[in-house]
Amino acid sequence: MPYKIPDDETLSEIIVKVATRKSRIESQRELVDLTRAELVKKDPDYRAGAERIRRTAIDGGIMRVEIEYRESESASMPEICPVCRNAMESVRNMSLDGDMVEVKRRCSVCSYGMGREVLVPGRYIFVRIGRKEPSDREIRIRKLKKARAKMREASALIESALHMTGLEDRGEYAKDMLAHLSDSKEESGSVYNIIADLKAGDAEMPGWTRPAVSVKDENRKDI
């Protein structure tokens, strides 16, 4: 049976309508059922998957998600959020030995997060918020953050693939190159610095090149 996939704008409009009528939705199943019912009213051939509906509600700033967690057998923390598919960010503190250690990881967009114990979503609750669509700049930054997360995933895959093959040194080179492209504070083309420039909103004088400037004399470098 033929079907149609609604574009992002149409799906967002439908979810806004659903959220306006019901400000608190107690499960993903309820959100999906309500959204699909409205889609069919607009076009009987429209179809949308549960994950796409959830991500559109969150990414579009239509609803915030509250998450009930359950334990996971996974031993590793994800680089990509399992809820909205945006990048996860590491939260680090200094240990008693002076080392920076990761204490938790959280999504850069939604409320998903975890400590040292790896948890996965068990249930979603969606709550309507005053819609705040992400700006074009914010969308670009989200994509770049996700690119950095994908680079970290690639690095872990390389390490796993080359374990006990005798090619570990070559794998280290590949991992170092990925880390450099992702995180370097000196390389203008690193994703880290591109994000910094987008946040600064100044293409002519990138933020990563700016010296510290005195409040009293903006032409004098602070030393």
Short mmCIF file of C-alpha atoms in Angstrom, two decimals:
data_model
loop_
_atom_site.label_atom_id
_atom_site.label_comp_id
_atom_site.label_asym_id
_atom_site.label_seq_id
_atom_site.Cartn_x
_atom_site.Cartn_y
_atom_site.Cartn_z
CA MET A 1 0.00 0.00 0.00
CA PRO A 2 1.53 3.37 -1.02
CA TYR A 3 2.15 5.96 1.66
CA LYS A 4 3.56 9.47 2.00
CA ILE A 5 6.17 10.82 4.40
CA PRO A 6 5.28 14.29 5.72
CA ASP A 7 8.02 16.89 5.51
CA ASP A 8 9.54 18.30 8.70
CA GLU A 9 7.42 21.45 8.67
CA THR A 10 4.16 19.52 8.31
CA LEU A 11 5.09 17.08 11.07
CA SER A 12 6.10 19.94 13.38
CA GLU A 13 2.78 21.70 12.79
CA ILE A 14 0.89 18.53 13.65
CA ILE A 15 2.87 18.00 16.87
CA VAL A 16 2.26 21.64 17.86
CA LYS A 17 -1.47 21.02 17.40
CA VAL A 18 -1.27 17.87 19.54
CA ALA A 19 0.71 19.66 22.27
CA THR A 20 -1.72 22.59 22.27
CA ARG A 21 -4.64 20.26 22.92
CA LYS A 22 -2.83 18.19 25.54
CA SER A 23 0.02 19.84 27.42
CA ARG A 24 1.26 16.69 29.16
CA ILE A 25 1.51 13.36 27.37
CA GLU A 26 2.34 10.38 29.55
CA SER A 27 4.14 8.11 27.10
CA GLN A 28 5.72 7.92 23.68
CA ARG A 29 2.93 5.61 22.55
CA GLU A 30 0.34 8.25 23.42
CA LEU A 31 2.30 10.97 21.59
CA VAL A 32 2.68 8.75 18.53
CA ASP A 33 -1.00 7.76 18.48
CA LEU A 34 -2.21 11.36 18.82
CA THR A 35 0.21 12.59 16.16
CA ARG A 36 -0.66 9.85 13.69
CA ALA A 37 -4.37 10.50 14.19
CA GLU A 38 -3.86 14.16 13.26
CA LEU A 39 -1.65 13.24 10.30
CA VAL A 40 -4.35 10.99 8.86
CA LYS A 41 -6.84 13.85 9.09
CA LYS A 42 -4.50 15.96 6.96
CA ASP A 43 -3.73 13.18 4.49
CA PRO A 44 -4.85 9.55 4.89
CA ASP A 45 -1.60 8.38 3.28
CA TYR A 46 0.74 10.15 5.73
CA ARG A 47 3.00 7.95 7.86
CA ALA A 48 5.61 8.85 10.50
CA GLY A 49 7.74 6.62 12.72
CA ALA A 50 7.82 6.82 16.50
CA GLU A 51 11.46 7.91 16.69
CA ARG A 52 10.96 10.68 14.14
CA ILE A 53 7.93 12.00 16.00
CA ARG A 54 9.84 11.98 19.31
CA ARG A 55 12.89 13.69 17.82
CA THR A 56 10.81 16.32 16.03
CA ALA A 57 8.98 17.19 19.26
CA ILE A 58 12.29 17.65 21.09
CA ASP A 59 14.49 19.14 18.36
CA GLY A 60 11.81 21.58 17.29
CA GLY A 61 11.50 23.03 20.78
CA ILE A 62 7.85 21.96 20.95
CA MET A 63 8.00 19.71 24.00
CA ARG A 64 10.52 18.84 26.65
CA VAL A 65 10.96 15.24 27.63
CA GLU A 66 11.06 13.77 31.12
CA ILE A 67 12.76 10.39 31.24
CA GLU A 68 12.29 7.42 33.54
CA TYR A 69 15.37 5.22 33.40
CA ARG A 70 16.16 1.55 33.66
CA GLU A 71 19.48 -0.22 34.07
CA SER A 72 21.46 -1.33 31.05
CA GLU A 73 23.89 -4.19 30.53
CA SER A 74 26.05 -1.93 28.37
CA ALA A 75 29.40 -1.02 29.90
CA SER A 76 30.09 2.01 27.71
CA MET A 77 28.57 5.46 27.66
CA PRO A 78 27.06 6.54 24.34
CA GLU A 79 28.47 9.37 22.23
CA ILE A 80 25.08 9.97 20.58
CA CYS A 81 21.95 10.53 22.66
CA PRO A 82 19.55 7.57 22.32
CA VAL A 83 16.58 9.90 22.87
CA CYS A 84 17.04 12.71 20.33
CA ARG A 85 20.16 11.57 18.40
CA ASN A 86 22.15 14.69 19.23
CA ALA A 87 25.67 14.73 20.67
CA MET A 88 26.40 13.73 24.24
CA GLU A 89 28.71 15.98 26.27
CA SER A 90 31.15 14.91 28.95
CA VAL A 91 31.12 16.50 32.40
CA ARG A 92 34.53 16.26 34.09
CA ASN A 93 35.91 17.06 37.53
CA MET A 94 39.42 17.03 38.90
CA SER A 95 40.25 13.99 41.00
CA LEU A 96 42.28 14.03 44.22
CA ASP A 97 45.29 13.01 42.11
CA GLY A 98 44.88 16.08 39.91
CA ASP A 99 43.55 14.17 36.91
CA MET A 100 40.45 15.22 34.99
CA VAL A 101 37.93 12.38 35.15
CA GLU A 102 34.52 12.01 33.59
CA VAL A 103 31.82 11.99 36.25
CA LYS A 104 28.76 11.99 34.02
CA ARG A 105 27.58 12.47 30.48
CA ARG A 106 24.54 14.41 29.28
CA CYS A 107 22.82 15.24 26.03
CA SER A 108 23.60 18.63 24.52
CA VAL A 109 19.91 19.17 23.65
CA CYS A 110 17.45 17.10 25.72
CA SER A 111 17.34 15.97 29.36
CA TYR A 112 18.96 12.55 28.88
CA GLY A 113 21.99 11.98 31.07
CA MET A 114 23.81 9.42 33.19
CA GLY A 115 26.48 9.10 35.83
CA ARG A 116 28.99 6.30 36.02
CA GLU A 117 26.17 3.78 35.85
CA VAL A 118 24.93 3.39 32.28
CA LEU A 119 21.16 3.84 32.12
CA VAL A 120 18.76 3.72 29.20
CA PRO A 121 15.33 5.32 28.77
CA GLY A 122 12.47 3.22 30.08
CA ARG A 123 9.63 5.67 29.63
CA TYR A 124 9.13 9.14 28.16
CA ILE A 125 6.80 11.87 29.38
CA PHE A 126 6.34 14.86 27.07
CA VAL A 127 5.47 18.31 28.40
CA ARG A 128 4.50 21.26 26.22
CA ILE A 129 6.76 24.29 26.40
CA GLY A 130 6.49 27.73 24.89
CA ARG A 131 7.83 26.85 21.47
CA LYS A 132 11.34 28.06 20.87
CA GLU A 133 12.56 26.94 17.49
CA PRO A 134 16.35 26.57 17.29
CA SER A 135 18.03 29.23 15.19
CA ASP A 136 19.89 28.39 12.02
CA ARG A 137 23.15 28.90 13.91
CA GLU A 138 22.06 26.54 16.70
CA ILE A 139 21.10 23.86 14.17
CA ARG A 140 24.54 24.14 12.56
CA ILE A 141 26.25 23.90 15.95
CA ARG A 142 24.20 20.82 16.84
CA LYS A 143 25.31 19.16 13.60
CA LEU A 144 28.96 19.97 14.28
CA LYS A 145 28.73 18.66 17.85
CA LYS A 146 27.27 15.48 16.43
CA ALA A 147 30.16 15.30 13.96
CA ARG A 148 32.61 15.43 16.89
CA ALA A 149 30.67 12.67 18.63
CA LYS A 150 30.82 10.56 15.46
CA MET A 151 34.60 11.09 15.35
CA ARG A 152 34.85 9.75 18.90
CA GLU A 153 32.74 6.77 17.86
CA ALA A 154 35.02 6.21 14.86
CA SER A 155 38.08 6.31 17.12
CA ALA A 156 36.59 3.65 19.41
CA LEU A 157 35.72 1.47 16.40
CA ILE A 158 39.29 1.72 15.09
CA GLU A 159 40.68 0.67 18.47
CA SER A 160 38.28 -2.27 18.66
CA ALA A 161 38.93 -3.37 15.07
CA LEU A 162 42.72 -3.38 15.43
CA HIS A 163 42.96 -4.91 18.90
CA MET A 164 45.61 -7.68 18.92
CA THR A 165 46.25 -7.42 15.16
CA GLY A 166 49.76 -5.97 15.28
CA LEU A 167 48.41 -2.84 13.61
CA GLU A 168 47.68 -0.96 16.82
CA ASP A 169 50.35 1.69 16.14
CA ARG A 170 48.73 2.58 12.83
CA GLY A 171 45.41 2.70 14.60
CA GLU A 172 46.85 5.14 17.14
CA TYR A 173 47.90 7.41 14.27
CA ALA A 174 44.37 7.36 12.85
CA LYS A 175 42.89 8.05 16.29
CA ASP A 176 45.32 10.94 16.87
CA MET A 177 44.34 12.48 13.52
CA LEU A 178 40.65 12.21 14.35
CA ALA A 179 41.24 13.79 17.77
CA HIS A 180 43.24 16.60 16.16
CA LEU A 181 40.53 17.35 13.60
CA SER A 182 37.87 17.20 16.27
CA ASP A 183 39.40 18.88 19.31
CA SER A 184 42.48 20.94 18.43
CA LYS A 185 42.42 24.45 19.88
CA GLU A 186 45.28 25.55 17.59
CA GLU A 187 44.04 24.22 14.24
CA SER A 188 41.67 26.71 12.59
CA GLY A 189 39.92 23.92 10.70
CA SER A 190 39.17 21.78 13.74
CA VAL A 191 35.50 21.21 14.49
CA TYR A 192 36.09 22.64 17.97
CA ASN A 193 37.21 25.99 16.53
CA ILE A 194 34.53 26.06 13.84
CA ILE A 195 31.93 25.70 16.61
CA ALA A 196 33.64 28.49 18.56
CA ASP A 197 33.50 30.78 15.52
CA LEU A 198 29.83 30.03 14.90
CA LYS A 199 29.04 30.80 18.53
CA ALA A 200 30.97 34.06 18.28
CA GLY A 201 29.17 34.93 15.06
CA ASP A 202 32.25 36.65 13.67
CA ALA A 203 33.73 35.15 10.51
CA GLU A 204 36.26 37.98 9.97
CA MET A 205 37.98 37.64 13.33
CA PRO A 206 37.40 34.13 14.69
CA GLY A 207 37.01 33.83 18.44
CA TRP A 208 39.86 31.34 18.77
CA THR A 209 42.35 33.92 17.38
CA ARG A 210 41.32 36.82 19.61
CA PRO A 211 43.77 37.94 22.29
CA ALA A 212 42.62 38.78 25.77
CA VAL A 213 41.78 42.50 25.73
CA SER A 214 41.86 45.05 28.50
CA VAL A 215 38.52 46.62 29.38
CA LYS A 216 40.24 50.01 29.65
CA ASP A 217 42.15 49.78 26.37
CA GLU A 218 40.71 47.39 23.82
CA ASN A 219 43.75 47.83 21.59
CA ARG A 220 46.17 46.59 24.25
CA LYS A 221 46.73 42.89 24.88
CA ASP A 222 46.56 41.76 28.46
CA ILE A 223 49.64 39.82 29.45
#
